[in-house]
Short mmCIF file of C-alpha atoms in Angstrom, two decimals:
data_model
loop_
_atom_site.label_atom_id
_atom_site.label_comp_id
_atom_site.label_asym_id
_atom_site.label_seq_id
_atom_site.Cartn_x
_atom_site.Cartn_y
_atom_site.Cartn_z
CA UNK S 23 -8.47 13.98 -14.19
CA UNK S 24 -7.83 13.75 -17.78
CA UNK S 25 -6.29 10.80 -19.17
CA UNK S 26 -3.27 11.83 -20.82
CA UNK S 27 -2.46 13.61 -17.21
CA UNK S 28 -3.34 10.47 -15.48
CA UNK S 29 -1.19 8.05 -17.95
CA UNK S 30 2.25 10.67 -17.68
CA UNK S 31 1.94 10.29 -13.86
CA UNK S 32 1.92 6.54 -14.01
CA UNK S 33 5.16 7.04 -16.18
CA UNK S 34 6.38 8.96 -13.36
CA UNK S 35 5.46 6.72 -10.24
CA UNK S 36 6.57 3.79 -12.82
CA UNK S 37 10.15 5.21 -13.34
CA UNK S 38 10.16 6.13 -9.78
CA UNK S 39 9.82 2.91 -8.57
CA UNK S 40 11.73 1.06 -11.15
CA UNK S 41 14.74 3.64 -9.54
CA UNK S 42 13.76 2.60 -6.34
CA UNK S 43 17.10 0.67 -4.42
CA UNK S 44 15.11 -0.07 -1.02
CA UNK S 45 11.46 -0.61 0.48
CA UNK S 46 11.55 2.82 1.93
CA UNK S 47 12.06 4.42 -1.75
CA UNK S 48 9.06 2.43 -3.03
CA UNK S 49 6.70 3.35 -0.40
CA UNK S 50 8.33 7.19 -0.41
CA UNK S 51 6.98 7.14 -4.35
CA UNK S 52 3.69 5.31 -4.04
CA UNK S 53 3.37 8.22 -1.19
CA UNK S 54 4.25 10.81 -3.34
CA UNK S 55 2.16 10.05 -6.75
CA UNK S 56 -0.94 8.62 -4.56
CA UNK S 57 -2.41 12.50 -3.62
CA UNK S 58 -2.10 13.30 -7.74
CA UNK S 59 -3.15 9.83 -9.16
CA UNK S 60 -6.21 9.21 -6.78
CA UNK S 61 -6.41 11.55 -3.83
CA UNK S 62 -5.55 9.47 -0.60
CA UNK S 63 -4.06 11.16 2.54
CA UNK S 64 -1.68 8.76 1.07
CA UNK S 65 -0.36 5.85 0.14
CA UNK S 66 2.41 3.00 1.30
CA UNK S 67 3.51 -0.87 1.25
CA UNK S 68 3.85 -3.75 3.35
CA UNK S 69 6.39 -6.16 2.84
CA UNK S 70 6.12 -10.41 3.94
CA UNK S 71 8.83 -11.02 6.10
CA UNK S 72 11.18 -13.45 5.22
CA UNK S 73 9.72 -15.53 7.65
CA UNK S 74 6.61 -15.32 6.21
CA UNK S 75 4.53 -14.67 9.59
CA UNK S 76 4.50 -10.77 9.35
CA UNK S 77 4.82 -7.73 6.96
CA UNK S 78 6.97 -5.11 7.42
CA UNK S 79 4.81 -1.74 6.99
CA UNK S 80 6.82 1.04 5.06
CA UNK S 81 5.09 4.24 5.50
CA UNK S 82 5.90 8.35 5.28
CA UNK S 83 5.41 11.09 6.94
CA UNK S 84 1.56 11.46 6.24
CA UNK S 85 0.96 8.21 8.27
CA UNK S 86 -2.06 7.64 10.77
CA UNK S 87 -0.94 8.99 13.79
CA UNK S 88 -1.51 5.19 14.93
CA UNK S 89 0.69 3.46 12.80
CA UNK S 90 3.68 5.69 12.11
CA UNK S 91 6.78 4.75 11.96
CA UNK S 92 7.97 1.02 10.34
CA UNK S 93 6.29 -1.36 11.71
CA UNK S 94 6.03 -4.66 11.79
CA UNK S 95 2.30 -6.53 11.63
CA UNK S 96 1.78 -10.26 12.34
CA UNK S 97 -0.02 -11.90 9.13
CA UNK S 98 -2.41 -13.75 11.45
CA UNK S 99 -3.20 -9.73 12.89
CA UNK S 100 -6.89 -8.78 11.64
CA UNK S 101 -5.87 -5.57 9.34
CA UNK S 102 -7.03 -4.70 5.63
CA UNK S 103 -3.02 -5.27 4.61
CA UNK S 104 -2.70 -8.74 6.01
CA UNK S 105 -6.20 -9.64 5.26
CA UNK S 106 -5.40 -8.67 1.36
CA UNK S 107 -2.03 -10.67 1.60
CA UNK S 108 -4.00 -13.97 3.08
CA UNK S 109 -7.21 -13.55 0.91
CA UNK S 110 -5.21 -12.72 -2.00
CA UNK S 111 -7.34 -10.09 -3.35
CA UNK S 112 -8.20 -6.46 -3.07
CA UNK S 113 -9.65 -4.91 0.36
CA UNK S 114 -11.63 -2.03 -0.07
CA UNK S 115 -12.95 -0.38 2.68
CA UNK S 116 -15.20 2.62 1.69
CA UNK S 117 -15.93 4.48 4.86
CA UNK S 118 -15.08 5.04 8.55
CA UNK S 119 -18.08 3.12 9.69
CA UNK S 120 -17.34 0.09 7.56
CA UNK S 121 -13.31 0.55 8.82
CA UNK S 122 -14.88 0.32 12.53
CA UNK S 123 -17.09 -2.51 11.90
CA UNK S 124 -14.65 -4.62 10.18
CA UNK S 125 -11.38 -3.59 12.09
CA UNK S 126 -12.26 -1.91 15.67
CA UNK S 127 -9.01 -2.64 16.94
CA UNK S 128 -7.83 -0.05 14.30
CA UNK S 129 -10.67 2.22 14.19
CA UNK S 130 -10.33 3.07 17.87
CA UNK S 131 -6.66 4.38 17.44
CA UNK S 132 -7.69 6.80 14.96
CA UNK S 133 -8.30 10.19 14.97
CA UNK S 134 -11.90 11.37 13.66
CA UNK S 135 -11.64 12.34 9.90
CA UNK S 136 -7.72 10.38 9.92
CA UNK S 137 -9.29 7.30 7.85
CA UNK S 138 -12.67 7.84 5.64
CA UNK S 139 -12.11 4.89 2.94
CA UNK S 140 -8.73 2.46 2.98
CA UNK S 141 -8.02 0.00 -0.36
CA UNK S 142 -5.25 -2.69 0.12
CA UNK S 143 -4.20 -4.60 -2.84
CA UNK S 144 -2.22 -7.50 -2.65
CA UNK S 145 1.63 -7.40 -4.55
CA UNK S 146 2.39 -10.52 -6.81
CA UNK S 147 5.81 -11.56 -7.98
CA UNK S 148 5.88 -14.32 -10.08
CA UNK S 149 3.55 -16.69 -8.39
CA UNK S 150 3.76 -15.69 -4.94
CA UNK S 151 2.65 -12.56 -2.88
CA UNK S 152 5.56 -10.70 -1.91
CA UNK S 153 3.55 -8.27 0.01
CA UNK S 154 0.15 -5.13 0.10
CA UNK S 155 0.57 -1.64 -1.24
CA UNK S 156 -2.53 -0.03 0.60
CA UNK S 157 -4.47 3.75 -0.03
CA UNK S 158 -5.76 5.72 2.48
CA UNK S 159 -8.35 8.32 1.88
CA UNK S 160 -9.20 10.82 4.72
CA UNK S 161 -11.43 13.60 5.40
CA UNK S 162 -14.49 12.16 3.03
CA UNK S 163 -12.28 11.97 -0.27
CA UNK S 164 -14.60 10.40 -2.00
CA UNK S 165 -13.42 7.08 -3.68
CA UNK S 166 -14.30 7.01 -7.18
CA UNK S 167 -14.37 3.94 -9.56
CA UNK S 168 -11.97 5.79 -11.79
CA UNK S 169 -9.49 5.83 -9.08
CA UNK S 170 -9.75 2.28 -8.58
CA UNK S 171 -9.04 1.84 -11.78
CA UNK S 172 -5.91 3.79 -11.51
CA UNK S 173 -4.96 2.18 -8.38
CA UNK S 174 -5.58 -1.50 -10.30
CA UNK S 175 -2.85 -0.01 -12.61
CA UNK S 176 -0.15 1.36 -9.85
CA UNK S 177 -0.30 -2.09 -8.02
CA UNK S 178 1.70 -4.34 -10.66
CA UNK S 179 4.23 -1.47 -11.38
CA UNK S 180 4.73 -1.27 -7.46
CA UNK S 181 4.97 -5.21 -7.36
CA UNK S 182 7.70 -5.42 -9.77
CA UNK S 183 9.76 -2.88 -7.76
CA UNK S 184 9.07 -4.70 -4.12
CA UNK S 185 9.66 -8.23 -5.80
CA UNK S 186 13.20 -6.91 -7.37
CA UNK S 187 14.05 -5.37 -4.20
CA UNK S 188 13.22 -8.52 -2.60
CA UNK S 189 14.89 -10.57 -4.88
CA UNK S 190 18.49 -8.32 -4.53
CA UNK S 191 18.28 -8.78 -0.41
CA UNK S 192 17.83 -12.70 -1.06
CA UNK S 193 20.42 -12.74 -3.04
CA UNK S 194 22.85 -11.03 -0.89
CA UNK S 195 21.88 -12.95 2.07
CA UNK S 196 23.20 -16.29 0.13
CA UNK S 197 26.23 -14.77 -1.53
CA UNK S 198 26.91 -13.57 2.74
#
């Protein structure tokens, strides 16, 4: 992918998410602009409860068949979302056999071919992580360092959206 291409679409995902008014927009954008910015099956966010004990997985309509529809995920819950929330740092997971040697629980639910290479990155805001925006790459879409790269770029973008959000709900809650 050229460049230029590749810097206009994270224009677009970045307005789309800066229009974003809820969790389910965000993830419906970092959906959408995932296929065109780095080939995944597709792409979605978790969100830490206010609690703080679980996220809150927003995902679209080309889910896993295993994980579809919200859902929530206990942080102590072995995954490559809430392991990237509690390590605090990327989790890339290049193939199916790595996905079933690291995560079995998961790996088993899944259809052959459904999950070939998974990267969760953990969202900052400010200095606290407000939650994972996570790729999923399917049918041996190969994983390249350039879209790593471009994912590197998507996550802050998507941050700032999930920590306004975040911050709006919090705020409502004390003004209630």
């Amino acid at each position: 992918m050229d460049s230029i291409a590749t810097l206009e679409q994270l224009l677009e995902l970045t307005l789309a998410t800066a229009d974003a008014a809820s969790m389910e927009e965000v993830s419906a954008a970092v959906g959408d602009w995932s296929k065109l910015l780095v080939g995944a099956a597709n792409g979605a966010i978790g969100v830490v409860t206010p609690a703080g004990d679980a996220i809150r997985v927003f995902q679209g309509p080309a889910a896993t068949q295993g994980l579809s529809p919200i859902r929530l995920i206990g942080l102590s819950e072995p995954t490559p979302l809430t392991d990237a929330i509690r390590a605090g740092k990327p989790v890339l997971i290049e193939s199916a056999e790595s996905l079933a040697s690291r995560y079995p629980r998961i790996a088993r639910r899944l259809e052959p071919g459904e999950v070939t290479a998974m990267c969760a990155y953990p969202l900052e805001s400010g200095d606290q992580i407000v939650g994972v925006c996570f790729f999923r790459f399917a049918n041996d879409e190969p994983v390249t360092s350039e879209h790593y790269s471009v994912m590197e770029k998507i996550v802050p973008h998507v941050a700032q959206a999930v920590g306004r959000i975040s911050d709006r709900a919090q705020l409502a809650h004390h003004v209630e």
